[in-house]
CSV table of C-alpha atoms and ligand atoms in Angstrom, one decimal:
chain,number,residue,atom,x,y,z
A,1,UNK,CA,20.2,-13.7,-14.9
A,2,UNK,CA,17.5,-16.3,-14.4
A,3,UNK,CA,15.1,-15.4,-11.7
A,4,UNK,CA,12.0,-17.0,-10.1
A,5,UNK,CA,9.4,-14.8,-8.3
A,6,UNK,CA,7.1,-16.8,-6.0
A,7,UNK,CA,3.7,-15.1,-5.6
A,8,UNK,CA,2.3,-12.8,-8.1
A,9,UNK,CA,0.8,-10.2,-5.8
A,10,UNK,CA,1.8,-6.6,-5.9
A,11,UNK,CA,5.4,-7.2,-5.0
A,12,UNK,CA,6.1,-10.3,-7.0
A,13,UNK,CA,4.4,-9.2,-10.2
A,14,UNK,CA,5.7,-5.7,-10.3
A,15,UNK,CA,9.3,-6.6,-9.5
A,16,UNK,CA,9.2,-9.7,-11.7
A,17,UNK,CA,8.1,-7.7,-14.7
A,18,UNK,CA,10.5,-4.9,-14.0
A,19,UNK,CA,13.5,-7.3,-13.7
A,20,UNK,CA,12.4,-8.9,-16.9
A,21,UNK,CA,12.4,-5.4,-18.5
A,22,UNK,CA,16.0,-5.0,-17.3
A,23,UNK,CA,16.9,-8.0,-19.5
A,24,UNK,CA,16.5,-10.9,-17.1
A,25,UNK,CA,14.6,-14.1,-17.6
A,26,UNK,CA,12.0,-14.2,-15.1
A,27,UNK,CA,9.5,-16.9,-14.1
A,28,UNK,CA,6.6,-15.7,-12.0
A,29,UNK,CA,5.0,-18.6,-10.0
A,30,UNK,CA,1.8,-18.8,-8.2
A,31,UNK,CA,-0.4,-21.6,-6.7
A,32,UNK,CA,-3.4,-20.2,-8.0
A,33,UNK,CA,-4.0,-21.7,-11.4
A,34,UNK,CA,-6.7,-19.3,-12.4
A,35,UNK,CA,-4.5,-16.2,-11.8
A,36,UNK,CA,-1.6,-17.7,-13.8
A,37,UNK,CA,-4.0,-18.6,-16.7
A,38,UNK,CA,-5.3,-15.0,-16.7
A,39,UNK,CA,-1.8,-13.7,-16.7
A,40,UNK,CA,-0.9,-15.8,-19.5
A,41,UNK,CA,-3.9,-14.1,-21.4
A,42,UNK,CA,-2.5,-10.7,-20.5
A,43,UNK,CA,-5.1,-10.2,-17.8
A,44,UNK,CA,-3.6,-8.4,-14.8
A,45,UNK,CA,-5.2,-9.1,-11.4
A,46,UNK,CA,-4.5,-5.7,-9.8
A,47,UNK,CA,-5.0,-2.1,-10.9
A,48,UNK,CA,-1.5,-0.5,-11.3
A,49,UNK,CA,-0.7,2.2,-13.8
A,50,UNK,CA,1.5,1.0,-16.7
A,51,UNK,CA,1.8,-2.6,-15.3
A,52,UNK,CA,-0.4,-4.2,-18.1
A,53,UNK,CA,1.6,-2.7,-20.9
A,54,UNK,CA,4.9,-3.7,-19.3
A,55,UNK,CA,3.6,-7.3,-18.7
A,56,UNK,CA,2.5,-7.7,-22.3
A,57,UNK,CA,5.7,-6.3,-23.7
A,58,UNK,CA,8.0,-8.7,-21.7
A,59,UNK,CA,5.6,-11.6,-22.1
A,60,UNK,CA,5.7,-11.2,-25.9
A,61,UNK,CA,9.5,-11.1,-26.0
A,62,UNK,CA,9.6,-14.2,-23.8
A,63,UNK,CA,11.7,-12.7,-20.9
A,64,UNK,CA,8.7,-13.1,-18.7
A,65,UNK,CA,6.8,-16.3,-18.2
A,66,UNK,CA,4.1,-17.6,-15.8
A,67,UNK,CA,3.9,-21.0,-14.2
A,68,UNK,CA,2.4,-23.0,-11.4
A,69,UNK,CA,5.2,-25.4,-11.4
A,70,UNK,CA,7.3,-24.3,-8.4
A,71,UNK,CA,9.9,-27.3,-8.5
A,72,UNK,CA,10.7,-26.8,-12.2
A,73,UNK,CA,10.9,-23.0,-11.8
A,74,UNK,CA,13.4,-23.3,-8.9
A,75,UNK,CA,15.5,-25.9,-10.9
A,76,UNK,CA,16.0,-23.3,-13.7
A,77,UNK,CA,16.6,-20.3,-11.7
A,78,UNK,CA,19.7,-18.8,-10.0
A,79,UNK,CA,17.8,-16.3,-7.7
A,80,UNK,CA,14.5,-17.1,-6.0
A,81,UNK,CA,12.6,-14.2,-4.6
A,82,UNK,CA,9.9,-15.0,-2.0
A,83,UNK,CA,7.0,-12.5,-2.5
A,84,UNK,CA,4.1,-14.1,-0.8
A,85,UNK,CA,1.9,-12.3,1.8
A,86,UNK,CA,2.6,-11.7,5.5
A,87,UNK,CA,-0.8,-10.5,6.8
A,88,UNK,CA,-1.6,-9.9,10.4
A,89,UNK,CA,-2.5,-13.1,12.3
A,90,UNK,CA,-6.2,-13.6,12.9
A,91,UNK,CA,-5.6,-13.4,16.7
A,92,UNK,CA,-3.0,-10.9,17.9
A,93,UNK,CA,-0.9,-8.5,16.0
A,94,UNK,CA,2.1,-10.3,14.9
A,95,UNK,CA,2.7,-11.3,11.2
A,96,UNK,CA,1.3,-14.6,9.9
A,97,UNK,CA,4.5,-16.2,8.4
A,98,UNK,CA,2.8,-19.5,7.3
A,99,UNK,CA,2.9,-18.7,3.6
A,100,UNK,CA,6.6,-17.9,3.9
A,101,UNK,CA,7.5,-21.0,5.7
A,102,UNK,CA,5.4,-23.2,3.3
A,103,UNK,CA,7.4,-21.8,0.4
A,104,UNK,CA,10.6,-22.3,2.3
A,105,UNK,CA,9.7,-26.1,2.7
A,106,UNK,CA,8.9,-26.4,-0.9
A,107,UNK,CA,12.2,-24.8,-1.9
A,108,UNK,CA,14.0,-27.2,0.5
A,109,UNK,CA,13.5,-30.1,-1.7
A,110,UNK,CA,14.2,-28.4,-5.0
A,111,UNK,CA,17.7,-27.0,-4.6
A,112,UNK,CA,19.6,-28.8,-7.4
A,113,UNK,CA,22.7,-26.3,-7.5
A,114,UNK,CA,23.6,-23.1,-5.7
A,115,UNK,CA,20.6,-21.0,-5.1
A,116,UNK,CA,20.2,-17.5,-3.7
A,117,UNK,CA,16.8,-17.3,-1.8
A,118,UNK,CA,15.7,-13.7,-1.3
A,119,UNK,CA,12.8,-12.6,0.8
A,120,UNK,CA,11.2,-9.5,-0.8
A,121,UNK,CA,8.1,-10.0,1.3
A,122,UNK,CA,8.1,-7.8,4.5
A,123,UNK,CA,9.2,-10.3,7.2
A,124,UNK,CA,10.0,-9.7,11.0
A,125,UNK,CA,13.6,-9.8,12.0
A,126,UNK,CA,15.0,-13.4,12.3
A,127,UNK,CA,12.6,-14.8,9.7
A,128,UNK,CA,15.6,-15.2,7.4
A,129,UNK,CA,17.3,-17.3,10.1
A,130,UNK,CA,14.2,-19.6,10.3
A,131,UNK,CA,14.2,-20.0,6.4
A,132,UNK,CA,17.9,-20.9,6.6
A,133,UNK,CA,17.1,-23.6,9.2
A,134,UNK,CA,14.3,-25.1,7.0
A,135,UNK,CA,16.5,-25.3,4.0
A,136,UNK,CA,19.5,-26.7,6.0
A,137,UNK,CA,17.4,-29.7,6.9
A,138,UNK,CA,17.9,-31.1,3.3
A,139,UNK,CA,20.7,-29.1,2.0
A,140,UNK,CA,24.4,-28.2,2.9
A,141,UNK,CA,24.8,-24.6,3.8
A,142,UNK,CA,27.3,-24.0,0.9
A,143,UNK,CA,24.5,-24.8,-1.5
A,144,UNK,CA,22.3,-21.8,-0.8
A,145,UNK,CA,22.2,-18.3,0.6
A,146,UNK,CA,19.4,-16.6,2.3
A,147,UNK,CA,19.1,-12.9,1.7
A,148,UNK,CA,16.7,-10.1,2.8
A,149,UNK,CA,15.9,-7.5,0.0
A,150,UNK,CA,12.8,-5.6,1.3
A,151,UNK,CA,10.8,-3.9,-1.4
A,152,UNK,CA,9.8,-0.2,-0.9
A,153,UNK,CA,7.4,0.4,-3.8
A,154,UNK,CA,4.1,2.2,-3.3
A,155,UNK,CA,0.9,1.0,-4.9
A,156,UNK,CA,-0.1,3.2,-7.9
A,157,UNK,CA,3.5,4.3,-8.3
A,158,UNK,CA,5.0,0.9,-8.3
A,159,UNK,CA,6.9,0.8,-11.6
A,160,UNK,CA,8.4,4.2,-11.0
A,161,UNK,CA,9.4,3.4,-7.5
A,162,UNK,CA,11.0,0.1,-8.7
A,163,UNK,CA,12.7,1.7,-11.5
A,164,UNK,CA,13.9,4.8,-9.6
A,165,UNK,CA,14.2,3.7,-6.0
A,166,UNK,CA,15.8,6.0,-3.4
A,167,UNK,CA,17.7,3.0,-2.1
A,168,UNK,CA,18.1,-0.8,-2.6
A,169,UNK,CA,18.7,-2.7,0.6
A,170,UNK,CA,20.4,-6.1,0.6
A,171,UNK,CA,21.0,-7.9,3.8
A,172,UNK,CA,23.1,-11.0,3.4
A,173,UNK,CA,25.7,-12.7,5.6
A,174,UNK,CA,27.9,-13.8,2.7
A,175,UNK,CA,29.9,-12.0,0.0
A,176,UNK,CA,28.8,-14.3,-2.8
A,177,UNK,CA,25.1,-13.4,-2.7
A,178,UNK,CA,25.9,-9.7,-2.2
A,179,UNK,CA,27.9,-9.7,-5.3
A,180,UNK,CA,25.1,-11.4,-7.3
A,181,UNK,CA,22.4,-9.0,-6.0
A,182,UNK,CA,24.6,-5.9,-6.6
A,183,UNK,CA,25.0,-7.1,-10.2
A,184,UNK,CA,21.4,-7.7,-10.6
A,185,UNK,CA,20.6,-4.2,-9.5
A,186,UNK,CA,23.5,-2.5,-11.5
A,187,UNK,CA,21.2,-0.9,-14.1
A,188,UNK,CA,19.4,0.8,-11.3
A,189,UNK,CA,22.4,1.8,-9.4
A,190,UNK,CA,23.9,3.2,-12.5
A,191,UNK,CA,21.0,5.5,-12.7
A,192,UNK,CA,21.6,6.8,-9.2
A,193,UNK,CA,20.0,4.4,-6.7
A,194,UNK,CA,21.9,3.9,-3.5
A,195,UNK,CA,22.9,0.3,-2.8
A,196,UNK,CA,23.2,-0.5,0.8
A,197,UNK,CA,24.6,-3.8,2.0
A,198,UNK,CA,23.8,-4.9,5.6
A,199,UNK,CA,23.5,-7.8,7.8
A,200,UNK,CA,20.4,-9.9,6.9
A,201,UNK,CA,18.6,-9.0,10.2
A,202,UNK,CA,19.3,-5.3,9.7
A,203,UNK,CA,17.7,-5.3,6.2
A,204,UNK,CA,14.6,-7.0,7.7
A,205,UNK,CA,14.3,-4.3,10.3
A,206,UNK,CA,14.9,-1.4,7.9
A,207,UNK,CA,11.8,-2.3,6.1
A,208,UNK,CA,9.5,-2.2,9.2
A,209,UNK,CA,11.3,0.8,10.8
A,210,UNK,CA,10.7,2.7,7.4
A,211,UNK,CA,7.0,2.0,7.2
A,212,UNK,CA,6.5,2.7,11.0
A,213,UNK,CA,8.4,6.0,10.6
A,214,UNK,CA,6.2,7.0,7.6
A,215,UNK,CA,3.1,6.0,9.5
A,216,UNK,CA,4.3,8.1,12.5
A,217,UNK,CA,4.9,11.1,10.2
A,218,UNK,CA,1.3,10.9,8.9
A,219,UNK,CA,-0.2,10.3,12.3
A,220,UNK,CA,1.8,13.4,13.6
A,221,UNK,CA,0.6,15.8,11.0
A,222,UNK,CA,-3.1,14.3,11.3
A,223,UNK,CA,-2.9,15.3,15.1
A,224,UNK,CA,-1.5,18.7,14.4
A,225,UNK,CA,-4.4,19.1,11.9
A,226,UNK,CA,-6.8,18.6,14.8
A,227,UNK,CA,-5.2,21.2,16.7
A,228,UNK,CA,-5.1,23.6,13.7
A,229,UNK,CA,-9.0,23.1,13.5
A,230,UNK,CA,-9.4,24.2,17.0
A,231,UNK,CA,-7.2,27.2,16.6
A,232,UNK,CA,-8.4,28.0,13.2
A,233,UNK,CA,-5.1,28.0,11.2
A,234,UNK,CA,-4.2,26.0,8.0
A,235,UNK,CA,-2.3,22.7,8.6
A,236,UNK,CA,-0.9,23.1,5.1
A,237,UNK,CA,1.1,26.1,6.3
A,238,UNK,CA,2.4,24.0,9.0
A,239,UNK,CA,3.4,21.2,6.7
A,240,UNK,CA,5.2,23.7,4.4
A,241,UNK,CA,7.0,25.4,7.1
A,242,UNK,CA,8.1,22.1,8.7
A,243,UNK,CA,8.8,20.4,5.5
A,244,UNK,CA,11.4,22.9,4.5
A,245,UNK,CA,13.6,21.8,7.2
A,246,UNK,CA,15.8,19.2,5.4
A,247,UNK,CA,15.9,17.1,8.6
A,248,UNK,CA,12.0,16.7,8.5
A,249,UNK,CA,11.4,16.7,4.7
A,250,UNK,CA,8.1,17.7,3.1
A,251,UNK,CA,6.7,14.4,2.0
A,252,UNK,CA,4.1,12.3,3.9
A,253,UNK,CA,3.0,15.5,5.8
A,254,UNK,CA,-0.4,15.6,4.2
A,255,UNK,CA,-3.2,15.5,6.7
A,256,UNK,CA,-6.2,13.3,5.9
A,257,UNK,CA,-8.3,10.3,7.1
A,258,UNK,CA,-6.6,7.4,8.9
A,259,UNK,CA,-3.7,6.0,7.0
A,260,UNK,CA,-4.7,2.5,5.4
A,261,UNK,CA,-3.5,0.0,2.8
A,262,UNK,CA,-2.0,-3.4,3.0
A,263,UNK,CA,1.2,-2.2,4.6
A,264,UNK,CA,1.2,0.6,7.3
A,265,UNK,CA,-1.5,-0.9,9.5
A,266,UNK,CA,-0.1,-4.4,9.4
A,267,UNK,CA,3.5,-3.4,9.6
A,268,UNK,CA,3.2,-1.1,12.5
A,269,UNK,CA,1.4,-3.9,14.4
A,270,UNK,CA,4.0,-6.5,13.5
A,271,UNK,CA,7.0,-4.4,14.5
A,272,UNK,CA,5.6,-3.6,17.9
A,273,UNK,CA,4.8,-7.4,18.3
A,274,UNK,CA,8.4,-8.4,17.3
A,275,UNK,CA,9.8,-5.7,19.8
A,276,UNK,CA,7.7,-7.1,22.5
A,277,UNK,CA,9.2,-10.6,21.9
A,278,UNK,CA,12.6,-9.0,22.3
A,279,UNK,CA,11.3,-7.4,25.5
A,280,UNK,CA,11.5,-3.8,24.0
A,281,UNK,CA,8.5,-1.4,24.2
A,282,UNK,CA,8.0,0.6,21.1
A,283,UNK,CA,5.8,3.0,22.8
A,284,UNK,CA,5.7,5.7,19.9
A,285,UNK,CA,4.6,3.3,17.4
A,286,UNK,CA,2.0,1.7,19.8
A,287,UNK,CA,0.5,5.3,20.2
A,288,UNK,CA,0.6,5.8,16.5
A,289,UNK,CA,-1.5,2.7,16.0
A,290,UNK,CA,-3.9,3.9,18.6
A,291,UNK,CA,-4.1,7.4,17.3
A,292,UNK,CA,-4.7,6.1,13.7
A,293,UNK,CA,-7.4,3.6,14.9
A,294,UNK,CA,-9.3,6.6,16.6
A,295,UNK,CA,-9.0,8.8,13.5
A,296,UNK,CA,-12.0,7.4,11.6
A,297,UNK,CA,-14.3,8.1,14.8
A,298,UNK,CA,-12.9,11.5,15.0
A,299,UNK,CA,-13.7,12.3,11.2
A,300,UNK,CA,-17.1,10.7,11.7
A,301,UNK,CA,-17.9,13.0,14.6
A,302,UNK,CA,-17.1,15.9,12.4
A,303,UNK,CA,-19.5,14.5,9.9
A,304,UNK,CA,-22.2,14.4,12.6
A,305,UNK,CA,-21.4,18.0,13.6
A,306,UNK,CA,-21.7,19.2,9.9
A,307,UNK,CA,-25.0,17.6,9.6
A,308,UNK,CA,-26.3,18.8,13.0
A,309,UNK,CA,-26.3,15.3,14.4
A,310,UNK,CA,-29.2,14.4,12.1
A,311,UNK,CA,-28.0,11.6,9.9
A,312,UNK,CA,-31.1,9.5,9.4
A,313,UNK,CA,-32.2,9.7,5.7
A,314,UNK,CA,-29.4,12.2,5.0
A,315,UNK,CA,-28.0,11.4,1.4
A,316,UNK,CA,-24.3,11.2,1.7
A,317,UNK,CA,-21.9,10.9,-1.4
A,318,UNK,CA,-18.5,9.4,-1.2
A,319,UNK,CA,-16.1,10.3,-3.9
A,320,UNK,CA,-13.5,7.6,-3.9
A,321,UNK,CA,-13.5,4.7,-1.5
A,322,UNK,CA,-10.0,3.2,-1.9
A,323,UNK,CA,-7.3,3.8,0.6
A,324,UNK,CA,-5.6,6.1,-1.7
A,325,UNK,CA,-5.6,7.1,-5.3
A,326,UNK,CA,-4.3,5.1,-8.2
A,327,UNK,CA,-5.1,1.8,-6.7
A,328,UNK,CA,-8.2,-0.4,-6.4
A,329,UNK,CA,-7.1,-1.7,-3.1
A,330,UNK,CA,-9.6,-1.5,-0.3
A,331,UNK,CA,-7.5,-3.1,2.4
A,332,UNK,CA,-7.8,-1.1,5.6
A,333,UNK,CA,-9.4,1.8,3.8
A,334,UNK,CA,-11.0,4.1,6.2
A,335,UNK,CA,-14.1,4.1,4.1
A,336,UNK,CA,-14.6,0.6,5.4
A,337,UNK,CA,-15.2,2.1,8.8
A,338,UNK,CA,-17.0,5.2,7.7
A,339,UNK,CA,-19.6,4.0,5.3
A,340,UNK,CA,-21.0,1.2,7.5
A,341,UNK,CA,-21.1,3.5,10.6
A,342,UNK,CA,-23.1,6.1,8.7
A,343,UNK,CA,-25.3,3.6,7.1
A,344,UNK,CA,-26.2,2.2,10.6
A,345,UNK,CA,-27.1,5.7,11.7
A,346,UNK,CA,-29.6,5.7,8.8
A,347,UNK,CA,-27.8,7.6,6.1
A,348,UNK,CA,-28.5,6.8,2.4
A,349,UNK,CA,-25.0,6.5,0.8
A,350,UNK,CA,-23.9,6.6,-2.9
A,351,UNK,CA,-20.3,6.1,-3.7
A,352,UNK,CA,-18.3,6.7,-7.0
A,353,UNK,CA,-14.8,5.3,-7.3
A,354,UNK,CA,-12.8,5.3,-10.6
A,355,UNK,CA,-12.0,1.6,-9.9
A,356,UNK,CA,-15.7,0.8,-9.8
A,357,UNK,CA,-18.0,-1.4,-7.6
A,358,UNK,CA,-16.6,-2.7,-4.3
A,359,UNK,CA,-17.8,-6.0,-3.0
A,360,UNK,CA,-16.9,-4.9,0.6
A,361,UNK,CA,-20.2,-2.8,0.7
A,362,UNK,CA,-22.4,-5.3,-1.0
A,363,UNK,CA,-24.1,-6.3,2.4
A,364,UNK,CA,-24.1,-2.8,4.0
A,365,UNK,CA,-27.7,-1.4,4.1
A,366,UNK,CA,-28.5,1.6,1.9
A,367,UNK,CA,-25.2,1.7,0.1
A,368,UNK,CA,-25.1,1.9,-3.7
A,369,UNK,CA,-22.4,2.2,-6.2
A,370,UNK,CA,-22.9,4.7,-9.2
A,371,UNK,CA,-20.9,4.9,-12.4
A,372,UNK,CA,-20.5,8.6,-12.8
A,373,UNK,CA,-19.5,11.5,-10.7
A,374,UNK,CA,-22.7,13.2,-11.9
A,375,UNK,CA,-25.0,10.5,-10.5
A,376,UNK,CA,-23.1,10.4,-7.3
A,377,UNK,CA,-23.8,14.2,-6.7
A,378,UNK,CA,-27.4,14.3,-7.7
A,379,UNK,CA,-29.6,15.0,-4.8
A,380,UNK,CA,-26.9,14.7,-2.1
A,381,UNK,CA,-26.9,16.5,1.2
A,382,UNK,CA,-23.3,15.9,1.9
A,383,UNK,CA,-20.4,15.1,-0.5
A,384,UNK,CA,-17.3,13.4,1.2
A,385,UNK,CA,-14.2,13.6,-0.7
A,386,UNK,CA,-12.5,10.4,0.6
A,387,UNK,CA,-9.9,9.6,-1.8
A,388,UNK,CA,-7.6,12.1,-3.7
A,389,UNK,CA,-8.1,10.7,-7.3
A,390,UNK,CA,-7.3,13.3,-10.1
A,391,UNK,CA,-10.7,12.8,-11.4
A,392,UNK,CA,-12.1,14.8,-8.7
A,393,UNK,CA,-9.6,17.7,-8.6
A,394,UNK,CA,-11.3,19.8,-11.2
A,395,UNK,CA,-15.0,19.2,-10.5
A,396,UNK,CA,-17.1,22.2,-11.1
A,397,UNK,CA,-19.7,21.6,-8.3
A,398,UNK,CA,-22.0,24.4,-9.5
A,399,UNK,CA,-22.8,22.3,-12.6
A,400,UNK,CA,-24.3,19.6,-10.5
A,401,UNK,CA,-26.7,21.5,-8.4
A,402,UNK,CA,-30.5,21.3,-8.9
A,403,UNK,CA,-32.1,23.1,-6.1
A,404,UNK,CA,-30.6,22.9,-2.7
A,405,UNK,CA,-26.7,23.1,-2.5
A,406,UNK,CA,-24.9,20.1,-0.9
A,407,UNK,CA,-22.2,20.5,1.8
A,408,UNK,CA,-18.7,19.4,0.9
A,409,UNK,CA,-16.4,17.8,3.3
A,410,UNK,CA,-13.0,17.5,1.7
A,411,UNK,CA,-11.0,14.9,3.7
A,412,UNK,CA,-7.9,15.2,1.3
A,413,UNK,CA,-7.8,19.0,1.1
A,414,UNK,CA,-7.9,18.9,-2.8
A,415,UNK,CA,-9.8,22.2,-3.2
A,416,UNK,CA,-9.2,25.7,-2.3
A,417,UNK,CA,-11.5,26.6,0.6
A,418,UNK,CA,-11.8,30.2,-0.7
A,419,UNK,CA,-12.8,29.1,-4.2
A,420,UNK,CA,-15.4,26.7,-3.2
A,421,UNK,CA,-16.9,28.9,-0.5
A,422,UNK,CA,-17.0,31.7,-3.1
A,423,UNK,CA,-19.3,29.6,-5.0
A,424,UNK,CA,-21.7,29.5,-2.1
A,425,UNK,CA,-21.0,26.0,-0.9
A,426,UNK,CA,-20.6,25.2,2.8
A,427,UNK,CA,-17.2,23.5,2.7
A,428,UNK,CA,-15.1,21.7,5.3
A,429,UNK,CA,-11.7,20.2,5.1
A,430,UNK,CA,-9.0,18.8,7.3
A,431,UNK,CA,-6.9,21.0,9.6
A,432,UNK,CA,-7.8,24.3,8.0
B,501,LIG,C1,3.7,1.9,1.6
B,501,LIG,C2,5.1,2.6,1.6
B,501,LIG,O1,4.9,4.0,1.3
B,501,LIG,C3,6.1,1.9,0.6
B,501,LIG,O2,7.3,2.5,0.7
B,501,LIG,C4,6.2,0.3,0.9
B,501,LIG,O3,6.9,-0.3,0.1
B,501,LIG,C5,4.8,-0.2,1.1
B,501,LIG,O4,3.9,0.5,2.0
B,501,LIG,C6,4.9,-1.6,1.5
B,501,LIG,O5,5.3,-1.9,2.6
B,501,LIG,O6,4.8,-2.6,0.6
B,501,LIG,P1,1.4,2.0,0.1
B,501,LIG,O7,0.9,1.2,1.2
B,501,LIG,O8,1.3,1.6,-1.3
B,501,LIG,O9,3.2,2.1,0.4
B,501,LIG,O10,0.9,3.4,0.3
B,501,LIG,P2,1.4,5.0,0.7
B,501,LIG,O11,1.5,5.8,-0.5
B,501,LIG,O12,2.6,4.9,1.6
B,501,LIG,O13,0.1,5.5,1.5
B,501,LIG,C7,-0.3,4.7,2.8
B,501,LIG,C8,-1.2,5.4,3.5
B,501,LIG,O14,-0.9,6.7,4.0
B,501,LIG,C9,-2.4,5.8,2.6
B,501,LIG,O15,-3.6,5.7,3.2
B,501,LIG,C10,-2.3,7.3,2.2
B,501,LIG,O16,-3.5,8.0,2.0
B,501,LIG,C11,-1.8,7.8,3.7
B,501,LIG,N1,-0.9,9.0,3.5
B,501,LIG,C12,0.2,9.1,2.8
B,501,LIG,C13,-1.3,10.2,4.1
B,501,LIG,O17,-2.5,10.2,4.7
B,501,LIG,N2,-0.7,11.3,4.1
B,501,LIG,C14,0.5,11.3,3.5
B,501,LIG,O18,1.1,12.5,3.4
B,501,LIG,C15,1.0,10.2,2.8
């Protein structure tokens, strides 16, 4: 099949290259000339395990091409995927759909034969209806079909999530486009993925409801962890005990810092804002948003307690600053709140992240990036394990002690409290 992916961010690039790997001819289009030129040279703008190799393989065998020419790319494609960003609006909490509608307007004048236009971007319910209206201004309805096919891949696991999805959701209001999409996904369906066909609006909502539910699950266990700390029991026992109930399930019950990333914070806000428009109060999701927004202050309070409220001139190390492991993404990472707040209180902060220097801290006073775990630990008073990178899981802290021992605050519960305490360290973690 001939496919066009508009937008070469996470969703567009990963799904584009994976579709090419399944034997389709894929053109990935972006307005950003620089980005396209780099991609043509094999340089990948994001950190995603395995992506670079897959891009090179499919670029070499010419199933994957890159272009800035949207019109031409649409002319030569049967299915066009819209994969541009839908960030939160600068004012308010609804999704900014300007990029989606700009793309729809550009597609409008390039429909030369029957085209299936698919939104892969996360878009609020009824966005498909709006796209259809835009396209109808220049085209007969029979000449195109607008479909919703939300993407459920996670950063850091993107290729595996695309290749072995739990489900493929296709929302379309006509049989023809459903048939084409089912055919496109046939190689994944034959490996066990469930294919679910719904109305277009339902598919749009499934994506938001899924992300909001996962955010709720995390927030739920984070609050239970707060209670565990007060009672003196281990939240991991609670997660295991709860998770074994198949109705609950064990995944996304890891307590830790506030959830972050480019999706959960933005999508939870957007779904409540959409619901408000439809005069429905999603009060559970609203309190999840609030609880998550308070979480960084809660963990910071713990830091103050650990350091006996004496932050000034304390040397604090952050191991990991990204919002989760296996990504270089800093969007809505809780470190963006914690590090500036500790710096304001006079702490001297060093951070080490396997994905290197972060421009986000360049203007924050007394914050420096170091290139090795060793450098980051030297002379530290408090080591905060912020991100659960594998690189940190087997650190032998004893080897890094010269003189006074540092305190460890493991915000991801990656170490055994008993083992670390037996080595003589003061050790704190989350909900245990
Ligand atoms: C999330 C969803 O998991 C994907 O299914 C979805 O496709 C994607 O958003 C999207 O909408 O595009 P992602 O943002 O890559 O994927 O990250 P997750 O792995 O879901 O983690 C999100 C946040 O939750 C992170 O801050 C992570 O540390 C936190 N988390 C996750 C926990 O604190 N505890 C857990 O048990 C799981």
